[in-house]
Amino acid sequence: MGEYKKPKTAEEFEQNFSQIKPLMDASMAYYESSRCLFCYDAPCVTACPTGIDIPLFIRQINNKNTKGAAKTIYDSNYFGNACGKVCPTEVLCEGACVYNHRDAKPIEIGRLQSYATQDAMQKEITLYQPAPANGKKVAIIGAGPAGIACACELSLLGYEVHIFEAKSQPSGLTLYGVAPYKITNEEILQEVEYLQNQFGFKICFNERVDSEKLVELEKNYQAIFLGIGLGKTRFPFPMEKEMPNVIGATEIIEQLKVNHLTTNLGDQVIVIGGGNTAMDAASEAARLGAKHVTLAYRRSKEEMGAYEFEYDLAKAVGVQGVFNAQPLEIIGTDQAEAVRFVRTELVDGNVRPIEGSEFTIACDAVIFATGQSKQVDFLNKIKDLELDDKGKIKVKEASFQTTNPMYFAGGDAVNGGAEVVNAAADGKQAALGIHDFLIA
Amino acid sequence: MPDLSVNFAGIKAPNPFWLASAPPTNSGYQIMKAFDAGWGGAVWKTLGVPVVNVSSRYASVNYKGNRMIGLNNIELITDRPLKDNLREMEEVKKYFPDHAVIASLMVESKAQWHQIVKDVENAGADGIELNFGCPHGMCERGMGSAVGQEPSVLKTIVEWVMEVAKVPVIVKLTPNISDITYPAQAAKEGGADAISLINTIQSLVGVDIDNFVPYPIVDGKSTNGGYCGPAVKPIALNMTKNCAQIPNYDLPISGIGGIETWRDAVEFMLLGASTVQICTAVMHYGFGIIRDLVPGLESYMIDKGFNTIDEMVGKALPNTKTWENLNLKYKVTASIDESKCIGCQLCYTACEDGAHQAIGLKGDEENRIPFIIDENCVGCNLCSLVCPVEECITMVQTDDGKSHNTWKERTEANEIPNDFNDERAGGNGHWIPEPKDALKKKR
């Protein structure tokens, strides 16, 4: 029997998906911030992809300058609130905290960060005043963390910025992909609104950019930033026909994030994959009330790409891992009824199926968390834009400029799929690259 | 088992842990409860002239996660009727004949002093403590610290009291004075049997920066209070030592000021106190801390082979010297235990910015353990003080332990540096980076 019952009301959903990093109150923030040692050349800062001056903002929280703390955070990372909640802090800032070296609990940096940013958002504190308009326009494709961070920085510098977003809501996978127990949609939208109010950039929703639109953008804007992220789930073998209960992880998580109560997976769910998305999908299936969730990965547990704490989260809600199991086919006519696997072994670093070791697991739904495809078709429409052999956009290291000089890019489309914080860092850095390019 | 009982200038008690005259000794109820919990004595909240108290009386100093490391109060002496206090005192003594009940007193005229001394003796008080220390409110009326700051006045009042007192008389001294040995001497000259110190230190613990008024706030206004709690212990320890080292001074000392643990109590005793009085710690944690104080002291005494409290009193005094008698040849150098270091680099930045630039970094992200530059280390201890890991940085003796030379000896031998550029001055030859090197450093 699973840990959770299928949620039928908004309250039940909230219970099943309660925040794993809930907002601290002032007292808790005070005591937690008191523990910070204020390390010299602090390792937490080095570990942060956006290089937030963490000891400084913690000190500011401690001496009740919460507004100053929020400014310190946003100066380095425009997704300060979201990152406090969704960053894998266990392997970044908190993982680098020196307290770990004496087996003491590291400072809860993520929660302190969100404490400061939430305070600023709730009080609607204006931290930034954009420079006077410089008459230049930049278009951004994709309103994910890379695009929004880029828009914030450019607006601050005086650019007119328009973001074109195919979906109806902003912040990309932060909203459509991050597990609901890490952050709520309301909180994500609250931060985007907070940023928009200060920086004034515009987002055009439901606006999928095609060849025709590209021409228009190239004509009307001096530079274009590509923050397009990745595409649909890439299945490990071709599907002969579509089955309603064989789903990509990205797609089902998106559905769950948008429609909390109508997403139904059934009692027996198989999740295929070994990355963080697989862990999220498995956890979410369990929290949606599935009685048995099997996580199947074709290599060993140790070889999983997922962070240890993400697997721990999945295990904690009853997910069962099956390792060295490679999916061969989906059994079923109109619906998937089972998945047939074969056991694998590692030979010279390569995964080899073990002959005669086939087995099947019955299921009501199969979720493939086997990676997302690149948006190669779209990218090929841009003249002179070079991609690497994996379909990632090639950019210059410091400026994020692509091989087509008016295009810049950052986030998942460049790094192949990383964290929100990496995208936010890229977007801000690319804005500075664009600024250099346009004023040069 | 060691004997914890004390005979303090004739006042007997089962142990040296007494409650100081303060809010925890405001009533017979509280004192009975404390004795029942195991406290050895109590100095009753000061009885005396009638007062009216304000509302909002305390304010505290909190440091990082710690509450009330310092406490400030503007409460006055007891505002309860004298007859109630006397009746309760009598009752407490009936139930606890072997515990020390000391009446703290503060009145103005000679006649008042004579009367109140008799009153509390009739109620069964084992001793009297004269409150010459209160630094707020009462001093504005010519009492409390106003007396303690005038040794001749103090002496006169002690003499008045001694004219009638049949029980031992303790004089409680104020620290709000440049040299506490003067009132300590005056107390002796007036005929007192013992002294106790310190009373609270005149203070403002903070200011409400939104409303421009210090704490605690009474209807938008404030006034200075008396400061106590763990933060004042170092001042109290030094004053205790100062009194204990007065030549030929034989009055017993009751130590007061920031005592919270048995360890604090031992420190006061080693510097000359033979009983200790506690207030703030009880106001913070209640009478229950006695459960830690008594066994802690007992265990320490067993470890050190002390059978009685008297055996340990003043043990640290021979080792407490004037600066000119310290050995200038003694040398320690910091040493980092790499197995304990967590790489916070607080020692580096403390030494680099706050001391002698004697700690270096390897500049390696993987190995953040700093190293000591021995030739620059003056042995100041700062790194070991800021290090958050117990016993990670220790100070290791590096001289041969054979040479001894003090400033006093050098002065007598005419070997002290005489002018500003004398080569015999201490810092000469010590390596200091060039000023402009500062601009190359990472902030």
CSV table of N, CA and C in Angstrom, one decimal, chain B residues 267-395:
chain,number,residue,atom,x,y,z
B,267,GLU,N,35.7,29.7,39.5
B,267,GLU,CA,36.6,30.8,39.1
B,267,GLU,C,36.6,31.9,40.1
B,268,PHE,N,35.3,32.3,40.6
B,268,PHE,CA,35.3,33.3,41.6
B,268,PHE,C,36.0,32.9,42.9
B,269,MET,N,35.8,31.6,43.2
B,269,MET,CA,36.4,31.1,44.5
B,269,MET,C,38.0,31.1,44.3
B,270,LEU,N,38.5,30.7,43.2
B,270,LEU,CA,39.9,30.7,43.0
B,270,LEU,C,40.5,32.1,43.1
B,271,LEU,N,39.7,33.1,42.8
B,271,LEU,CA,40.1,34.5,42.9
B,271,LEU,C,39.8,35.1,44.2
B,272,GLY,N,39.3,34.3,45.2
B,272,GLY,CA,39.2,34.9,46.5
B,272,GLY,C,37.8,34.9,47.1
B,273,ALA,N,36.7,34.5,46.4
B,273,ALA,CA,35.4,34.5,46.9
B,273,ALA,C,35.1,33.2,47.7
B,274,SER,N,34.5,33.3,48.8
B,274,SER,CA,34.2,32.0,49.6
B,274,SER,C,32.7,31.6,49.5
B,275,THR,N,31.9,32.5,49.1
B,275,THR,CA,30.5,32.1,48.6
B,275,THR,C,30.3,32.8,47.3
B,276,VAL,N,29.2,32.4,46.7
B,276,VAL,CA,28.8,33.1,45.4
B,276,VAL,C,27.3,33.4,45.5
B,277,GLN,N,27.0,34.5,44.8
B,277,GLN,CA,25.6,34.9,44.8
B,277,GLN,C,25.1,34.9,43.3
B,278,ILE,N,23.9,34.4,43.0
B,278,ILE,CA,23.5,34.3,41.7
B,278,ILE,C,22.1,34.9,41.5
B,279,CYS,N,21.9,35.6,40.4
B,279,CYS,CA,20.6,36.2,40.2
B,279,CYS,C,20.1,35.9,38.7
B,280,THR,N,20.9,36.5,37.7
B,280,THR,CA,20.4,36.5,36.3
B,280,THR,C,20.1,35.1,35.8
B,281,ALA,N,21.0,34.2,36.2
B,281,ALA,CA,20.9,32.8,35.7
B,281,ALA,C,19.6,32.2,36.2
B,282,VAL,N,19.2,32.5,37.4
B,282,VAL,CA,17.9,32.0,38.0
B,282,VAL,C,16.8,32.8,37.3
B,283,MET,N,16.9,34.0,37.0
B,283,MET,CA,15.9,34.8,36.3
B,283,MET,C,15.7,34.2,34.9
B,284,HIS,N,16.7,33.6,34.3
B,284,HIS,CA,16.6,33.0,33.0
B,284,HIS,C,16.2,31.6,33.0
B,285,TYR,N,16.7,30.8,33.9
B,285,TYR,CA,16.5,29.3,33.9
B,285,TYR,C,15.8,28.8,35.1
B,286,GLY,N,15.6,29.6,36.1
B,286,GLY,CA,14.9,29.1,37.3
B,286,GLY,C,15.8,28.5,38.4
B,287,PHE,N,15.2,28.1,39.5
B,287,PHE,CA,16.0,27.6,40.6
B,287,PHE,C,16.6,26.2,40.2
B,288,GLY,N,16.1,25.6,39.2
B,288,GLY,CA,16.6,24.2,38.9
B,288,GLY,C,18.0,24.1,38.5
B,289,ILE,N,18.7,25.3,38.2
B,289,ILE,CA,20.1,25.2,37.8
B,289,ILE,C,21.0,24.7,39.0
B,290,ILE,N,20.4,24.7,40.2
B,290,ILE,CA,21.1,24.2,41.3
B,290,ILE,C,21.5,22.7,41.2
B,291,ARG,N,20.6,22.0,40.4
B,291,ARG,CA,20.9,20.6,40.1
B,291,ARG,C,22.2,20.4,39.4
B,292,ASP,N,22.7,21.4,38.7
B,292,ASP,CA,23.9,21.3,38.0
B,292,ASP,C,25.1,21.9,38.8
B,293,LEU,N,24.7,23.0,39.6
B,293,LEU,CA,25.8,23.7,40.3
B,293,LEU,C,26.4,22.8,41.4
B,294,VAL,N,25.6,22.2,42.2
B,294,VAL,CA,26.1,21.4,43.4
B,294,VAL,C,27.0,20.2,42.9
B,295,PRO,N,26.4,19.3,42.1
B,295,PRO,CA,27.2,18.2,41.7
B,295,PRO,C,28.4,18.6,40.9
B,296,GLY,N,28.3,19.7,40.1
B,296,GLY,CA,29.4,20.1,39.3
B,296,GLY,C,30.6,20.6,40.2
B,297,LEU,N,30.3,21.3,41.2
B,297,LEU,CA,31.3,21.8,42.2
B,297,LEU,C,31.9,20.6,42.9
B,298,GLU,N,31.0,19.7,43.4
B,298,GLU,CA,31.5,18.5,44.1
B,298,GLU,C,32.5,17.7,43.3
B,299,SER,N,32.1,17.5,42.0
B,299,SER,CA,32.9,16.7,41.2
B,299,SER,C,34.3,17.3,40.9
B,300,TYR,N,34.3,18.7,40.8
B,300,TYR,CA,35.5,19.4,40.6
B,300,TYR,C,36.4,19.3,41.8
B,301,MET,N,35.8,19.4,43.0
B,301,MET,CA,36.6,19.3,44.2
B,301,MET,C,37.2,17.9,44.4
B,302,ILE,N,36.4,16.9,44.0
B,302,ILE,CA,36.9,15.5,44.1
B,302,ILE,C,38.1,15.4,43.2
B,303,ASP,N,38.0,15.9,41.9
B,303,ASP,CA,39.0,15.8,40.9
B,303,ASP,C,40.3,16.5,41.4
B,304,LYS,N,40.1,17.6,42.1
B,304,LYS,CA,41.3,18.4,42.5
B,304,LYS,C,41.8,18.1,43.9
B,305,GLY,N,41.0,17.2,44.6
B,305,GLY,CA,41.4,16.9,45.9
B,305,GLY,C,41.1,17.9,47.0
B,306,PHE,N,40.1,18.8,46.7
B,306,PHE,CA,39.7,19.7,47.8
B,306,PHE,C,38.7,19.1,48.7
B,307,ASN,N,38.9,19.2,50.0
B,307,ASN,CA,37.9,18.7,50.9
B,307,ASN,C,36.9,19.7,51.3
B,308,THR,N,37.3,21.0,51.4
B,308,THR,CA,36.4,22.0,51.8
B,308,THR,C,36.5,23.2,50.8
B,309,ILE,N,35.5,24.1,50.9
B,309,ILE,CA,35.5,25.3,50.1
B,309,ILE,C,36.7,26.1,50.4
B,310,ASP,N,37.0,26.3,51.7
B,310,ASP,CA,38.1,27.1,52.1
B,310,ASP,C,39.5,26.7,51.4
B,311,GLU,N,39.6,25.4,51.2
B,311,GLU,CA,40.9,25.0,50.6
B,311,GLU,C,41.1,25.5,49.2
B,312,MET,N,40.0,25.9,48.5
B,312,MET,CA,40.2,26.3,47.1
B,312,MET,C,40.2,27.8,47.0
B,313,VAL,N,39.7,28.5,48.0
B,313,VAL,CA,39.5,30.0,47.9
B,313,VAL,C,40.9,30.6,47.7
B,314,GLY,N,41.0,31.4,46.7
B,314,GLY,CA,42.2,32.2,46.5
B,314,GLY,C,43.3,31.5,45.8
B,315,LYS,N,43.1,30.2,45.3
B,315,LYS,CA,44.1,29.4,44.7
B,315,LYS,C,44.8,30.1,43.5
B,316,ALA,N,44.0,30.9,42.8
B,316,ALA,CA,44.6,31.5,41.6
B,316,ALA,C,45.2,32.9,41.9
B,317,LEU,N,45.1,33.3,43.1
B,317,LEU,CA,45.7,34.7,43.4
B,317,LEU,C,47.2,34.8,43.3
B,318,PRO,N,48.0,33.7,43.7
B,318,PRO,CA,49.4,33.9,43.6
B,318,PRO,C,49.8,33.9,42.1
B,319,ASN,N,49.0,33.4,41.2
B,319,ASN,CA,49.3,33.4,39.8
B,319,ASN,C,48.7,34.7,39.1
B,320,THR,N,48.1,35.6,39.8
B,320,THR,CA,47.6,36.8,39.2
B,320,THR,C,48.5,37.9,39.6
B,321,LYS,N,49.3,38.4,38.6
B,321,LYS,CA,50.3,39.3,38.9
B,321,LYS,C,50.1,40.7,38.2
B,322,THR,N,50.9,41.6,38.5
B,322,THR,CA,50.8,42.9,37.7
B,322,THR,C,51.6,42.5,36.4
B,323,TRP,N,51.4,43.3,35.4
B,323,TRP,CA,51.9,43.0,34.0
B,323,TRP,C,53.5,43.0,34.1
B,324,GLU,N,54.0,43.9,34.9
B,324,GLU,CA,55.5,44.0,34.9
B,324,GLU,C,56.2,42.8,35.5
B,325,ASN,N,55.4,41.9,36.0
B,325,ASN,CA,56.0,40.6,36.6
B,325,ASN,C,55.9,39.4,35.7
B,326,LEU,N,55.4,39.6,34.4
B,326,LEU,CA,55.2,38.5,33.5
B,326,LEU,C,56.6,38.3,32.8
B,327,ASN,N,56.8,37.0,32.5
B,327,ASN,CA,58.0,36.6,31.8
B,327,ASN,C,58.1,37.0,30.3
B,328,LEU,N,58.9,37.9,30.0
B,328,LEU,CA,59.0,38.3,28.6
B,328,LEU,C,59.7,37.3,27.7
B,329,LYS,N,60.3,36.3,28.3
B,329,LYS,CA,61.0,35.3,27.5
B,329,LYS,C,60.1,34.1,27.1
B,330,TYR,N,59.0,34.1,27.7
B,330,TYR,CA,58.1,33.0,27.4
B,330,TYR,C,57.5,33.2,26.0
B,331,LYS,N,57.4,32.1,25.2
B,331,LYS,CA,57.0,32.3,23.8
B,331,LYS,C,56.1,31.1,23.4
B,332,VAL,N,54.9,31.5,22.9
B,332,VAL,CA,54.0,30.4,22.3
B,332,VAL,C,53.7,30.7,20.9
B,333,THR,N,53.5,29.7,20.1
B,333,THR,CA,53.2,29.8,18.7
B,333,THR,C,51.9,29.0,18.4
B,334,ALA,N,51.1,29.5,17.5
B,334,ALA,CA,49.9,28.8,17.1
B,334,ALA,C,50.2,27.5,16.4
B,335,SER,N,49.4,26.5,16.6
B,335,SER,CA,49.5,25.3,15.8
B,335,SER,C,48.1,24.8,15.4
B,336,ILE,N,48.0,24.5,14.1
B,336,ILE,CA,46.7,24.0,13.6
B,336,ILE,C,46.6,22.5,13.5
B,337,ASP,N,45.6,21.9,14.1
B,337,ASP,CA,45.5,20.4,14.0
B,337,ASP,C,44.7,20.2,12.7
B,338,GLU,N,45.4,19.8,11.7
B,338,GLU,CA,44.7,19.7,10.3
B,338,GLU,C,43.6,18.7,10.3
B,339,SER,N,43.6,17.7,11.2
B,339,SER,CA,42.6,16.7,11.2
B,339,SER,C,41.3,17.3,11.7
B,340,LYS,N,41.4,18.4,12.5
B,340,LYS,CA,40.2,19.0,13.0
B,340,LYS,C,39.7,20.2,12.2
B,341,CYS,N,40.6,20.8,11.4
B,341,CYS,CA,40.3,22.0,10.7
B,341,CYS,C,39.1,21.8,9.7
B,342,ILE,N,38.1,22.7,9.7
B,342,ILE,CA,37.0,22.6,8.8
B,342,ILE,C,37.1,23.6,7.7
B,343,GLY,N,38.2,24.4,7.7
B,343,GLY,CA,38.5,25.3,6.5
B,343,GLY,C,37.6,26.5,6.4
B,344,CYS,N,37.2,27.1,7.6
B,344,CYS,CA,36.4,28.3,7.5
B,344,CYS,C,37.3,29.5,7.3
B,345,GLN,N,38.6,29.4,7.6
B,345,GLN,CA,39.6,30.4,7.4
B,345,GLN,C,39.3,31.7,8.2
B,346,LEU,N,38.6,31.5,9.3
B,346,LEU,CA,38.4,32.7,10.2
B,346,LEU,C,39.7,33.0,10.9
B,347,CYS,N,40.5,32.0,11.2
B,347,CYS,CA,41.8,32.4,11.8
B,347,CYS,C,42.7,33.2,10.8
B,348,TYR,N,42.6,32.8,9.6
B,348,TYR,CA,43.4,33.5,8.6
B,348,TYR,C,42.9,35.0,8.5
B,349,THR,N,41.6,35.2,8.4
B,349,THR,CA,41.2,36.6,8.2
B,349,THR,C,41.4,37.4,9.5
B,350,ALA,N,41.2,36.7,10.7
B,350,ALA,CA,41.4,37.4,12.0
B,350,ALA,C,42.9,37.9,12.1
B,351,CYS,N,43.8,37.0,11.8
B,351,CYS,CA,45.2,37.3,11.9
B,351,CYS,C,45.6,38.3,10.9
B,352,GLU,N,45.1,38.1,9.6
B,352,GLU,CA,45.5,39.0,8.5
B,352,GLU,C,45.0,40.4,8.8
B,353,ASP,N,43.7,40.5,9.2
B,353,ASP,CA,43.2,41.9,9.3
B,353,ASP,C,43.3,42.4,10.8
B,354,GLY,N,43.3,41.5,11.7
B,354,GLY,CA,43.2,41.9,13.1
B,354,GLY,C,44.4,41.7,13.9
B,355,ALA,N,45.4,41.1,13.4
B,355,ALA,CA,46.6,40.8,14.2
B,355,ALA,C,47.9,41.0,13.4
B,356,HIS,N,48.6,39.9,13.2
B,356,HIS,CA,50.0,40.1,12.8
B,356,HIS,C,50.4,39.4,11.5
B,357,GLN,N,49.4,39.1,10.6
B,357,GLN,CA,49.6,38.6,9.3
B,357,GLN,C,50.5,37.3,9.4
B,358,ALA,N,50.2,36.5,10.3
B,358,ALA,CA,51.0,35.3,10.6
B,358,ALA,C,50.3,34.0,10.1
B,359,ILE,N,49.3,34.1,9.4
B,359,ILE,CA,48.6,32.9,8.9
B,359,ILE,C,48.5,33.0,7.3
B,360,GLY,N,48.9,32.0,6.6
B,360,GLY,CA,48.8,32.0,5.2
B,360,GLY,C,47.8,31.0,4.6
B,361,LEU,N,47.4,31.2,3.4
B,361,LEU,CA,46.5,30.2,2.7
B,361,LEU,C,47.3,29.6,1.6
B,362,LYS,N,46.9,28.3,1.3
B,362,LYS,CA,47.5,27.6,0.2
B,362,LYS,C,47.0,28.0,-1.1
B,363,GLY,N,45.8,28.7,-1.1
B,363,GLY,CA,45.2,29.1,-2.4
B,363,GLY,C,44.7,27.9,-3.2
B,364,ASP,N,44.3,26.9,-2.4
B,364,ASP,CA,43.8,25.7,-3.0
B,364,ASP,C,42.4,25.4,-2.6
B,365,GLU,N,41.5,25.4,-3.6
B,365,GLU,CA,40.1,25.2,-3.3
B,365,GLU,C,39.7,23.9,-2.6
B,366,GLU,N,40.5,22.9,-2.9
B,366,GLU,CA,40.2,21.6,-2.3
B,366,GLU,C,40.8,21.5,-0.9
B,367,ASN,N,41.9,22.2,-0.6
B,367,ASN,CA,42.5,22.1,0.7
B,367,ASN,C,42.5,23.5,1.3
B,368,ARG,N,41.5,23.8,2.1
B,368,ARG,CA,41.3,25.2,2.6
B,368,ARG,C,42.0,25.4,4.0
B,369,ILE,N,42.8,24.4,4.4
B,369,ILE,CA,43.4,24.5,5.7
B,369,ILE,C,44.6,25.5,5.7
B,370,PRO,N,44.5,26.6,6.5
B,370,PRO,CA,45.5,27.6,6.5
B,370,PRO,C,46.8,27.1,7.2
B,371,PHE,N,47.9,27.8,7.1
B,371,PHE,CA,49.1,27.4,7.8
B,371,PHE,C,49.7,28.6,8.5
B,372,ILE,N,50.4,28.3,9.6
B,372,ILE,CA,51.0,29.3,10.5
B,372,ILE,C,52.3,29.7,9.9
B,373,ILE,N,52.6,31.0,9.8
B,373,ILE,CA,53.9,31.5,9.4
B,373,ILE,C,54.6,31.8,10.8
B,374,ASP,N,55.4,30.8,11.2
B,374,ASP,CA,55.9,30.8,12.5
B,374,ASP,C,56.7,32.1,12.9
B,375,GLU,N,57.5,32.6,11.9
B,375,GLU,CA,58.3,33.7,12.2
B,375,GLU,C,57.5,35.0,12.5
B,376,ASN,N,56.3,35.0,12.0
B,376,ASN,CA,55.4,36.2,12.2
B,376,ASN,C,54.5,36.1,13.5
B,377,CYS,N,54.4,34.8,13.9
B,377,CYS,CA,53.4,34.6,15.0
B,377,CYS,C,54.0,35.1,16.3
B,378,VAL,N,53.2,36.1,16.9
B,378,VAL,CA,53.7,36.6,18.2
B,378,VAL,C,53.0,35.9,19.4
B,379,GLY,N,52.2,34.9,19.1
B,379,GLY,CA,51.6,34.1,20.2
B,379,GLY,C,50.5,34.9,20.9
B,380,CYS,N,49.7,35.6,20.1
B,380,CYS,CA,48.6,36.4,20.7
B,380,CYS,C,47.4,35.7,21.1
B,381,ASN,N,47.2,34.5,20.6
B,381,ASN,CA,46.0,33.6,20.8
B,381,ASN,C,44.8,33.9,20.0
B,382,LEU,N,44.8,35.0,19.2
B,382,LEU,CA,43.6,35.4,18.5
B,382,LEU,C,43.0,34.3,17.7
B,383,CYS,N,43.9,33.6,16.9
B,383,CYS,CA,43.4,32.6,16.0
B,383,CYS,C,42.7,31.5,16.8
B,384,SER,N,43.2,31.1,17.9
B,384,SER,CA,42.6,30.0,18.7
B,384,SER,C,41.3,30.5,19.3
B,385,LEU,N,41.2,31.8,19.5
B,385,LEU,CA,39.9,32.3,20.1
B,385,LEU,C,38.8,32.3,19.0
B,386,VAL,N,39.1,32.6,17.8
B,386,VAL,CA,38.1,32.7,16.8
B,386,VAL,C,37.8,31.4,16.2
B,387,CYS,N,38.6,30.4,16.3
B,387,CYS,CA,38.4,29.1,15.7
B,387,CYS,C,37.2,28.4,16.3
B,388,PRO,N,36.2,28.0,15.4
B,388,PRO,CA,35.0,27.4,15.9
B,388,PRO,C,35.1,26.0,16.3
B,389,VAL,N,36.2,25.4,16.2
B,389,VAL,CA,36.4,24.0,16.5
B,389,VAL,C,37.2,23.8,17.8
B,390,GLU,N,36.7,23.1,18.8
B,390,GLU,CA,37.4,22.9,20.0
B,390,GLU,C,38.8,22.3,19.8
B,391,GLU,N,39.8,22.9,20.4
B,391,GLU,CA,41.1,22.4,20.3
B,391,GLU,C,41.7,22.1,19.0
B,392,CYS,N,41.2,22.9,18.0
B,392,CYS,CA,41.8,22.7,16.7
B,392,CYS,C,43.1,23.6,16.6
B,393,ILE,N,43.0,24.8,17.1
B,393,ILE,CA,44.2,25.6,17.1
B,393,ILE,C,44.7,25.7,18.6
B,394,THR,N,45.9,25.2,18.8
B,394,THR,CA,46.4,25.3,20.2
B,394,THR,C,47.7,26.1,20.2
B,395,MET,N,48.0,26.6,21.3
B,395,MET,CA,49.2,27.5,21.4
B,395,MET,C,50.3,26.6,22.0
